[in-house]
Amino acid sequence: MAEQDPKRKLSWLAKIAPGVRKMVSRHTGFAGNLWLKDPNTGEMVYQPDLEQALWVTPSGSHMRIGPAQRFAYTFDEGLHERLPAPESPDDPLKFTDDKPYRERLTAARKATGANDAVAIATGRIGGTQTVVLVQNFAFMGGSLGTAAGEGFIAAAEAAVARRAPLVVFTAAGGARMQEGALSLMQMARTTLAIQTLKKAHLPYIVVLTDPTTGGVTASYAMLGDIHLAEPGALIGFAGRRVIEQTIRQTLPPGFQRSEFLLEKGMIDKVVHRKDLPAVLASILGVLTAGRATAA
Amino acid sequence: MAEQDPKRKLSWLAKIAPGVRKMVSRHTGFAGNLWLKDPNTGEMVYQPDLEQALWVTPSGSHMRIGPAQRFAYTFDEGLHERLPAPESPDDPLKFTDDKPYRERLTAARKATGANDAVAIATGRIGGTQTVVLVQNFAFMGGSLGTAAGEGFIAAAEAAVARRAPLVVFTAAGGARMQEGALSLMQMARTTLAIQTLKKAHLPYIVVLTDPTTGGVTASYAMLGDIHLAEPGALIGFAGRRVIEQTIRQTLPPGFQRSEFLLEKGMIDKVVHRKDLPAVLASILGVLTAGRATAA
Amino acid sequence: MIDQRHYLDFERPVADLEARIEELSDPLATDDLEAPAVEMKALRQAAQEIRARIYRRLDPWQKTQVARHPDRPHFSQYVAGLIEDFVELRGDRKFADDQAIIGGLGRFRGQGVVVMGHEKGDDTASRVEHNFGMARPEGYRKSVRLMDLAEQFGLPVLSFVDTAGAYPGLDAEERGQSEAIARSTERGLTLRTPFIATITGEGGSGGAIALAAANKVLILEHSIYSVISPEGCASILWRDSARAKDAAEAMKITAQDLLKLKVVDRIVPEPVGGAHSDPAATVKAVGDAIEEELKALTLLSSDQLVEQRAARFYAIGRAGSGAI
Amino acid sequence: MIDQRHYLDFERPVADLEARIEELSDPLATDDLEAPAVEMKALRQAAQEIRARIYRRLDPWQKTQVARHPDRPHFSQYVAGLIEDFVELRGDRKFADDQAIIGGLGRFRGQGVVVMGHEKGDDTASRVEHNFGMARPEGYRKSVRLMDLAEQFGLPVLSFVDTAGAYPGLDAEERGQSEAIARSTERGLTLRTPFIATITGEGGSGGAIALAAANKVLILEHSIYSVISPEGCASILWRDSARAKDAAEAMKITAQDLLKLKVVDRIVPEPVGGAHSDPAATVKAVGDAIEEELKALTLLSSDQLVEQRAARFYAIGRAGSGAI
Ligand SMILES: [Zn+2]
Ligand SMILES: [Zn+2]
């Protein structure tokens, strides 16, 4: 089944190249080791090559990337405008384990330059004005606390205000324990935000990336009109160890990976990172061209 | 879990007794053999005893019964009014196998005293005015042709006109082959009729009785708000032989029986024939007391 | 395609002629280069005429064989020929993805649509992958999902029906084959966007109507649509599946009979020799017919679409509806 | 009940006293019939006072143990005590019936309702049957079905939450545990009839919120509601599940903390000694609280109910909402 016109694919590569190039030039100033290990094969990969390959190793491993790369790769010519996430209270529970939560937050902010785990931007994908939210695994495992929940709600509001689709790239270990039940409540709060998109007949597309687990999977990650996933991403509700303890069995290879979820009917399509913009463009183009009106 | 107040059960028995007694007295005039074989055990059962037991054998086998008994057992004190089914063309395809379809129809009409396989009546169940449709397996295997389809549509219309729930007792081998694709079309036509009930927020309850298979199961029998079934009823889409030929395996015991479907999530409750009126009364009472209004 | 073609029994005269043509076109078999050219032209014309004559008067059982012909264009060919930017959407979000029914998003002649259909597969491997076009509950639950999506975004639905029937397996029964079929039929009937079904091969029983509860039901000239397979009907009524020919006739399963019964709305003519003799032309003809019907349906409101669909099905076989 | 009771560690002083009372009430152990009567009265009073004192200042980890107490009233007892004409409705119409979540129709103090809740079971056999209250996807798909039914017939939904969490099994993952939980939460949030959830024991993570996306969330005095179990949290943060007590404190999982955070709306007081010391009184107190809340919700229109529910959840943890 011919799903992509090869000409289209070429023109897409040409299109996103500038964005990619910008990323590459920004990162090559990096002072550290220029060789990285392929997590699949252990092979050493030259970082500038990896960046050119959108952080996909020669063996096909889709390495975790942050919001900056994701926005650059996803929007037409990499062009986008960042949208602010609203303020939310830090450390509502005054939580402490070995280190106060507040200190962990400060460290994560310093390391990532971001206020919390989600980033929002708007731009065009295949010409369709779209709002994109990216979860950053590098910020405390991408975990879903009040700030991320507020970010999700803000992204949905921005999409509704612009009558634009919302595309969410998920990546999270799950809930942010340090916010206790407030973190749990984000499952309901983000689900409410999705309803505003549905009511406005705006597409809500989820792209599952490695890893997406726990409360994130059990809420907005599984409520998309369409679910795409990057190859080999870990996607599930319960953690591997917990399941193995429960069933007293080791898990089959490939369990909770994108391809497994595709077979189990949870995902529409596993898409290589380089093909994501074109697939998103096709989907958004068709879904926004219908004659649907607000209910 | 206490589901039935024992006092209620007693009062129900007292209530339906007159209807049952009427049935019994009507049938004891019967000139044939007064002893029948229990299909489960082969044991001989005295027919007047069987009638008193609502045609459930001592071993619990729920024997097939026709519309007259069903109406008598189901409505409060057995009281009901028969509703006519609309006219429909006989033998639209001029179908013939070894015998013309028209002759088969004539024979079935003579044997049952009915025009086709469905009968409709209205009355009260636990005080709730209800329309009841019964499929008669004795009429050409209860099969779904145009007449039965029109009957179903008429029953739904009668329910909507009276703002009453519809309860359907299914029993059919499936479609009526002698009407070809017109028989197949009844799957869509009955489904349309159900939508008129949904739109009016009127309960549509299915009681699956032995046997319910083929196109009947794959349409209105599986679209109820609630699905009840008599114990041990055969319920399925494909026939046993076809499945065995397909998978080249013999089927497990209990396959496609009510209890199996309960376990598989397709049925809400397996209910003994004597308890059906009380269970229906509870369900209809609650569902018609809500504040739902037409959409 | 033509060189590897499967001949049906009743195509024997054509097969003989075409074998002779092939013989003559072998340069090693003859040294006279003029005579064969003349003879070949005549032979080819004869073959075409005989084929046309045969296909003009196919009986219902012969049509059944044409409808099941392995070279007949399948769903994937309709998608390749008619749908741009196709993105396959998989899964029922409950249990599995069933490749006996394929579906997705794309553009049909510029119009965004949801497409779905049974896929029988083209060779042994793909036939197994697609379970010979016999769907399990997951297939019908996927079709419900696709119709939900179509409604949510105001997209028309185009379905392509080609199945011997829903899969009669133990596992399919366990997971609610009946319920899944019933829900898919129901979803079609309640859909608030235009819905056109085309029966491209076999329209087998509940497994077919689950994708064909549409505003307009088109059918290819030699396709069939039936409540049970002729073999199944024969084995029940005559206790002899060999009497399938009689059953095929008695049940009125051809496009021509079904149009009279108003079970279908429009016949799409096939090329001489059947759809398999010219798949590209067939796909185009189907596309043209769909385009016309879609244009008309697009004028209706969502309420009108639901009403038209209900009226269409209610009218079938109804006394005084003029259908019989 | 009382005679076979399980004492928790921190109930040791009460256990000792009550053992002494039992000894004294054995007629064979004493021949003086006057003295024990006096002593017994004093002892019983002392036991009750100590119990009251202990329960007045339970720490979060002790509350966790009370919330999990095997004699704590379960869903079935709430149904038996509060719902007349209960008819259990089973199955997800897709794959199975999951008895970890039970639901059905009935009348609550005269009002037709849909009820549903986690059931942990009361003895080994029933605990296995109900999978210890840990639901699989089928349980959450049944809850969606029940909420659909409630909406279709305008019936309020009463849910009872008591689960360690959704079942973390291989099969549950395969069949879409995440999707099922997400859909159940979503269905609660979109429901157009009144929805009251009561956390009667453990409110464990996503498996709990799937039945608690309600207009009003009530909680029993010693129940807990948490994003992860204290043991799970401790094993992640301290790599030592024995530090569950610290985790229980840090995560603010008690009814009292949750009320401050506006995660719950109302605390239902338990009898002295906890719900398990007087199940009937507990069930009645829960019923009274639900009745009051339901009366207020019944005044709202369907739109207002959906809006109130959204506003309720949006306000939680929001800057300036006054909750923290
Ligand atoms: Zn093909
Ligand atoms: Zn219990």
Short mmCIF file of N, CA, C and O in Angstrom, two decimals, chain A residues 192-271:
data_model
loop_
_atom_site.label_atom_id
_atom_site.label_comp_id
_atom_site.label_asym_id
_atom_site.label_seq_id
_atom_site.Cartn_x
_atom_site.Cartn_y
_atom_site.Cartn_z
N LEU A 192 -10.12 16.82 31.14
CA LEU A 192 -11.09 17.91 30.95
C LEU A 192 -10.66 18.82 29.81
O LEU A 192 -11.47 19.24 28.98
N ALA A 193 -9.36 19.12 29.77
CA ALA A 193 -8.86 20.01 28.72
C ALA A 193 -9.09 19.39 27.35
O ALA A 193 -9.43 20.10 26.38
N ILE A 194 -8.93 18.08 27.25
CA ILE A 194 -9.15 17.40 25.97
C ILE A 194 -10.61 17.56 25.52
O ILE A 194 -10.90 17.68 24.33
N GLN A 195 -11.53 17.57 26.49
CA GLN A 195 -12.94 17.71 26.13
C GLN A 195 -13.23 19.04 25.43
O GLN A 195 -14.12 19.13 24.59
N THR A 196 -12.46 20.05 25.78
CA THR A 196 -12.70 21.35 25.12
C THR A 196 -12.29 21.27 23.65
O THR A 196 -12.90 21.90 22.79
N LEU A 197 -11.25 20.49 23.35
CA LEU A 197 -10.86 20.27 21.96
C LEU A 197 -11.93 19.48 21.22
O LEU A 197 -12.29 19.77 20.09
N LYS A 198 -12.44 18.43 21.87
CA LYS A 198 -13.47 17.58 21.24
C LYS A 198 -14.70 18.40 20.91
O LYS A 198 -15.29 18.27 19.84
N LYS A 199 -15.11 19.20 21.89
CA LYS A 199 -16.29 20.01 21.70
C LYS A 199 -16.13 20.95 20.51
O LYS A 199 -17.08 21.22 19.77
N ALA A 200 -14.91 21.45 20.31
CA ALA A 200 -14.64 22.37 19.20
C ALA A 200 -14.27 21.61 17.93
O ALA A 200 -13.94 22.24 16.92
N HIS A 201 -14.35 20.28 17.96
CA HIS A 201 -14.01 19.44 16.79
C HIS A 201 -12.61 19.73 16.27
O HIS A 201 -12.37 19.73 15.06
N LEU A 202 -11.69 19.97 17.20
CA LEU A 202 -10.30 20.18 16.83
C LEU A 202 -9.52 18.88 17.07
O LEU A 202 -9.69 18.25 18.11
N PRO A 203 -8.69 18.50 16.12
CA PRO A 203 -7.93 17.26 16.29
C PRO A 203 -7.01 17.31 17.51
O PRO A 203 -6.38 18.35 17.77
N TYR A 204 -6.95 16.20 18.21
CA TYR A 204 -6.01 16.03 19.30
C TYR A 204 -5.19 14.77 18.99
O TYR A 204 -5.71 13.66 19.04
N ILE A 205 -3.95 14.99 18.62
CA ILE A 205 -3.09 13.89 18.17
C ILE A 205 -2.01 13.64 19.22
O ILE A 205 -1.38 14.59 19.69
N VAL A 206 -1.83 12.38 19.57
CA VAL A 206 -0.80 12.02 20.53
C VAL A 206 0.34 11.32 19.79
O VAL A 206 0.10 10.41 18.99
N VAL A 207 1.56 11.76 20.06
CA VAL A 207 2.73 11.04 19.57
C VAL A 207 3.46 10.50 20.80
O VAL A 207 4.00 11.27 21.60
N LEU A 208 3.43 9.19 20.95
CA LEU A 208 4.04 8.58 22.12
C LEU A 208 5.52 8.37 21.86
O LEU A 208 5.91 7.75 20.87
N THR A 209 6.35 8.91 22.76
CA THR A 209 7.80 8.71 22.62
C THR A 209 8.32 8.03 23.88
O THR A 209 7.61 7.91 24.88
N ASP A 210 9.54 7.60 23.80
CA ASP A 210 10.15 6.81 24.88
C ASP A 210 10.55 7.67 26.05
O ASP A 210 11.25 8.66 25.85
N PRO A 211 10.20 7.33 27.27
CA PRO A 211 9.18 6.37 27.67
C PRO A 211 7.89 7.11 28.04
O PRO A 211 7.93 8.27 28.44
N THR A 212 6.76 6.44 27.91
CA THR A 212 5.48 7.01 28.36
C THR A 212 4.79 5.96 29.22
O THR A 212 4.33 4.94 28.72
N THR A 213 4.76 6.21 30.52
CA THR A 213 4.20 5.19 31.42
C THR A 213 3.37 5.85 32.53
O THR A 213 3.32 7.06 32.67
N GLY A 214 2.72 4.98 33.30
CA GLY A 214 1.99 5.42 34.49
C GLY A 214 0.79 6.28 34.17
O GLY A 214 0.11 6.10 33.16
N GLY A 215 0.56 7.25 35.06
CA GLY A 215 -0.63 8.08 34.97
C GLY A 215 -0.75 8.90 33.69
O GLY A 215 -1.84 9.26 33.28
N VAL A 216 0.37 9.18 33.06
CA VAL A 216 0.33 9.90 31.79
C VAL A 216 -0.29 9.02 30.71
O VAL A 216 -1.17 9.45 29.96
N THR A 217 0.15 7.76 30.66
CA THR A 217 -0.44 6.83 29.69
C THR A 217 -1.91 6.63 30.00
O THR A 217 -2.73 6.57 29.07
N ALA A 218 -2.24 6.53 31.29
CA ALA A 218 -3.62 6.26 31.69
C ALA A 218 -4.49 7.50 31.69
O ALA A 218 -5.55 7.53 32.32
N SER A 219 -4.04 8.56 31.01
CA SER A 219 -4.94 9.71 30.85
C SER A 219 -4.76 10.26 29.44
O SER A 219 -5.15 9.59 28.48
N TYR A 220 -4.12 11.42 29.30
CA TYR A 220 -4.15 12.08 27.99
C TYR A 220 -3.41 11.34 26.89
O TYR A 220 -3.71 11.53 25.71
N ALA A 221 -2.47 10.47 27.25
CA ALA A 221 -1.73 9.76 26.19
C ALA A 221 -2.60 8.76 25.45
O ALA A 221 -2.29 8.37 24.33
N MET A 222 -3.69 8.32 26.07
CA MET A 222 -4.55 7.32 25.44
C MET A 222 -5.90 7.89 25.00
O MET A 222 -6.81 7.13 24.70
N LEU A 223 -6.01 9.21 24.97
CA LEU A 223 -7.29 9.81 24.61
C LEU A 223 -7.22 10.59 23.30
O LEU A 223 -8.09 11.41 23.01
N GLY A 224 -6.21 10.30 22.50
CA GLY A 224 -6.07 11.00 21.23
C GLY A 224 -7.08 10.54 20.21
O GLY A 224 -7.54 9.40 20.24
N ASP A 225 -7.40 11.43 19.28
CA ASP A 225 -8.17 11.00 18.12
C ASP A 225 -7.34 10.00 17.32
O ASP A 225 -7.87 9.05 16.75
N ILE A 226 -6.05 10.25 17.31
CA ILE A 226 -5.11 9.36 16.62
C ILE A 226 -3.86 9.24 17.49
O ILE A 226 -3.43 10.22 18.10
N HIS A 227 -3.35 8.02 17.56
CA HIS A 227 -2.13 7.76 18.34
C HIS A 227 -1.00 7.32 17.42
O HIS A 227 -1.09 6.27 16.79
N LEU A 228 0.05 8.13 17.36
CA LEU A 228 1.27 7.70 16.67
C LEU A 228 2.30 7.36 17.74
O LEU A 228 2.16 7.74 18.89
N ALA A 229 3.34 6.63 17.34
CA ALA A 229 4.42 6.34 18.29
C ALA A 229 5.73 6.26 17.54
O ALA A 229 5.77 5.81 16.39
N GLU A 230 6.78 6.69 18.18
CA GLU A 230 8.11 6.47 17.61
C GLU A 230 8.49 5.00 17.81
O GLU A 230 8.04 4.37 18.78
N PRO A 231 9.32 4.46 16.93
CA PRO A 231 9.68 3.04 17.05
C PRO A 231 10.35 2.73 18.39
O PRO A 231 11.12 3.54 18.91
N GLY A 232 10.03 1.58 18.93
CA GLY A 232 10.73 1.07 20.11
C GLY A 232 10.46 1.79 21.41
O GLY A 232 11.10 1.49 22.42
N ALA A 233 9.51 2.73 21.41
CA ALA A 233 9.25 3.47 22.65
C ALA A 233 8.60 2.55 23.70
O ALA A 233 7.76 1.72 23.37
N LEU A 234 9.01 2.72 24.94
CA LEU A 234 8.37 2.00 26.05
C LEU A 234 7.07 2.72 26.40
O LEU A 234 7.08 3.92 26.71
N ILE A 235 5.96 1.99 26.35
CA ILE A 235 4.65 2.58 26.60
C ILE A 235 3.84 1.61 27.44
O ILE A 235 3.63 0.46 27.03
N GLY A 236 3.38 2.05 28.60
CA GLY A 236 2.59 1.13 29.41
C GLY A 236 2.03 1.82 30.63
O GLY A 236 2.32 3.00 30.89
N PHE A 237 1.24 1.07 31.37
CA PHE A 237 0.70 1.62 32.61
C PHE A 237 1.62 1.22 33.77
O PHE A 237 2.29 2.05 34.35
N ALA A 238 1.67 -0.05 34.07
CA ALA A 238 2.47 -0.52 35.20
C ALA A 238 3.91 -0.71 34.78
O ALA A 238 4.21 -0.97 33.61
N GLY A 239 4.80 -0.59 35.73
CA GLY A 239 6.22 -0.78 35.46
C GLY A 239 6.56 -2.25 35.32
O GLY A 239 5.89 -3.13 35.88
N ARG A 240 7.63 -2.49 34.56
CA ARG A 240 8.08 -3.85 34.29
C ARG A 240 8.28 -4.67 35.57
O ARG A 240 7.81 -5.80 35.67
N ARG A 241 8.96 -4.07 36.54
CA ARG A 241 9.28 -4.82 37.76
C ARG A 241 8.02 -5.19 38.53
O ARG A 241 7.88 -6.29 39.05
N VAL A 242 7.11 -4.22 38.61
CA VAL A 242 5.85 -4.48 39.34
C VAL A 242 5.09 -5.63 38.69
O VAL A 242 4.57 -6.52 39.36
N ILE A 243 5.04 -5.62 37.36
CA ILE A 243 4.32 -6.68 36.66
C ILE A 243 4.99 -8.04 36.90
O ILE A 243 4.32 -9.03 37.21
N GLU A 244 6.30 -8.05 36.82
CA GLU A 244 7.01 -9.32 37.03
C GLU A 244 6.80 -9.84 38.44
O GLU A 244 6.64 -11.06 38.64
N GLN A 245 6.78 -8.93 39.41
CA GLN A 245 6.50 -9.36 40.79
C GLN A 245 5.08 -9.90 40.91
O GLN A 245 4.82 -10.85 41.65
N THR A 246 4.14 -9.27 40.19
CA THR A 246 2.74 -9.66 40.30
C THR A 246 2.50 -11.04 39.67
O THR A 246 1.86 -11.90 40.25
N ILE A 247 3.02 -11.22 38.46
CA ILE A 247 2.69 -12.47 37.76
C ILE A 247 3.77 -13.54 37.94
O ILE A 247 3.61 -14.67 37.50
N ARG A 248 4.87 -13.19 38.62
CA ARG A 248 5.97 -14.13 38.85
C ARG A 248 6.41 -14.83 37.56
O ARG A 248 6.47 -16.05 37.47
N GLN A 249 6.67 -14.02 36.58
CA GLN A 249 7.08 -14.49 35.27
C GLN A 249 7.93 -13.37 34.69
O GLN A 249 7.68 -12.20 35.00
N THR A 250 8.87 -13.69 33.84
CA THR A 250 9.55 -12.60 33.14
C THR A 250 8.72 -12.24 31.92
O THR A 250 7.99 -13.06 31.38
N LEU A 251 8.84 -11.00 31.51
CA LEU A 251 7.99 -10.50 30.44
C LEU A 251 8.57 -10.83 29.08
O LEU A 251 9.79 -10.90 28.92
N PRO A 252 7.72 -11.03 28.10
CA PRO A 252 8.21 -11.39 26.77
C PRO A 252 8.97 -10.23 26.15
O PRO A 252 8.72 -9.06 26.48
N PRO A 253 9.91 -10.53 25.25
CA PRO A 253 10.65 -9.45 24.60
C PRO A 253 9.69 -8.58 23.78
O PRO A 253 8.72 -9.07 23.21
N GLY A 254 9.98 -7.29 23.77
CA GLY A 254 9.13 -6.37 23.00
C GLY A 254 7.89 -5.93 23.76
O GLY A 254 7.14 -5.08 23.28
N PHE A 255 7.67 -6.50 24.94
CA PHE A 255 6.50 -6.14 25.74
C PHE A 255 6.51 -4.64 26.05
O PHE A 255 7.54 -4.07 26.36
N GLN A 256 5.34 -4.01 25.91
CA GLN A 256 5.19 -2.57 26.18
C GLN A 256 6.02 -1.69 25.25
O GLN A 256 6.31 -0.55 25.61
N ARG A 257 6.39 -2.18 24.10
CA ARG A 257 7.06 -1.34 23.11
C ARG A 257 6.03 -0.90 22.06
O ARG A 257 4.98 -1.55 21.90
N SER A 258 6.34 0.14 21.34
CA SER A 258 5.42 0.69 20.34
C SER A 258 4.81 -0.38 19.44
O SER A 258 3.60 -0.40 19.20
N GLU A 259 5.65 -1.28 18.95
CA GLU A 259 5.22 -2.28 17.98
C GLU A 259 4.22 -3.25 18.62
O GLU A 259 3.31 -3.75 17.96
N PHE A 260 4.43 -3.52 19.91
CA PHE A 260 3.53 -4.37 20.68
C PHE A 260 2.16 -3.68 20.81
O PHE A 260 1.11 -4.29 20.59
N LEU A 261 2.19 -2.41 21.11
CA LEU A 261 0.92 -1.68 21.25
C LEU A 261 0.18 -1.54 19.93
O LEU A 261 -1.05 -1.52 19.90
N LEU A 262 0.93 -1.48 18.84
CA LEU A 262 0.31 -1.42 17.51
C LEU A 262 -0.48 -2.70 17.27
O LEU A 262 -1.64 -2.67 16.84
N GLU A 263 0.16 -3.81 17.58
CA GLU A 263 -0.48 -5.12 17.40
C GLU A 263 -1.69 -5.26 18.32
O GLU A 263 -2.69 -5.89 17.94
N LYS A 264 -1.60 -4.68 19.51
CA LYS A 264 -2.70 -4.80 20.47
C LYS A 264 -3.79 -3.76 20.23
O LYS A 264 -4.71 -3.62 21.04
N GLY A 265 -3.67 -2.99 19.17
CA GLY A 265 -4.77 -2.11 18.79
C GLY A 265 -4.79 -0.76 19.47
O GLY A 265 -5.77 -0.02 19.37
N MET A 266 -3.70 -0.40 20.18
CA MET A 266 -3.72 0.84 20.96
C MET A 266 -3.13 2.02 20.19
O MET A 266 -3.28 3.17 20.60
N ILE A 267 -2.43 1.72 19.11
CA ILE A 267 -1.70 2.74 18.37
C ILE A 267 -2.04 2.61 16.89
O ILE A 267 -2.20 1.51 16.37
N ASP A 268 -2.17 3.77 16.22
CA ASP A 268 -2.52 3.73 14.81
C ASP A 268 -1.34 3.43 13.91
O ASP A 268 -1.49 2.78 12.89
N LYS A 269 -0.17 3.94 14.31
CA LYS A 269 0.94 3.86 13.38
C LYS A 269 2.23 4.11 14.14
O LYS A 269 2.31 5.01 14.95
N VAL A 270 3.23 3.29 13.86
CA VAL A 270 4.57 3.53 14.38
C VAL A 270 5.32 4.28 13.29
O VAL A 270 5.38 3.81 12.15
N VAL A 271 5.86 5.43 13.62
CA VAL A 271 6.42 6.31 12.60
C VAL A 271 7.85 6.70 12.95
O VAL A 271 8.12 7.14 14.07
#
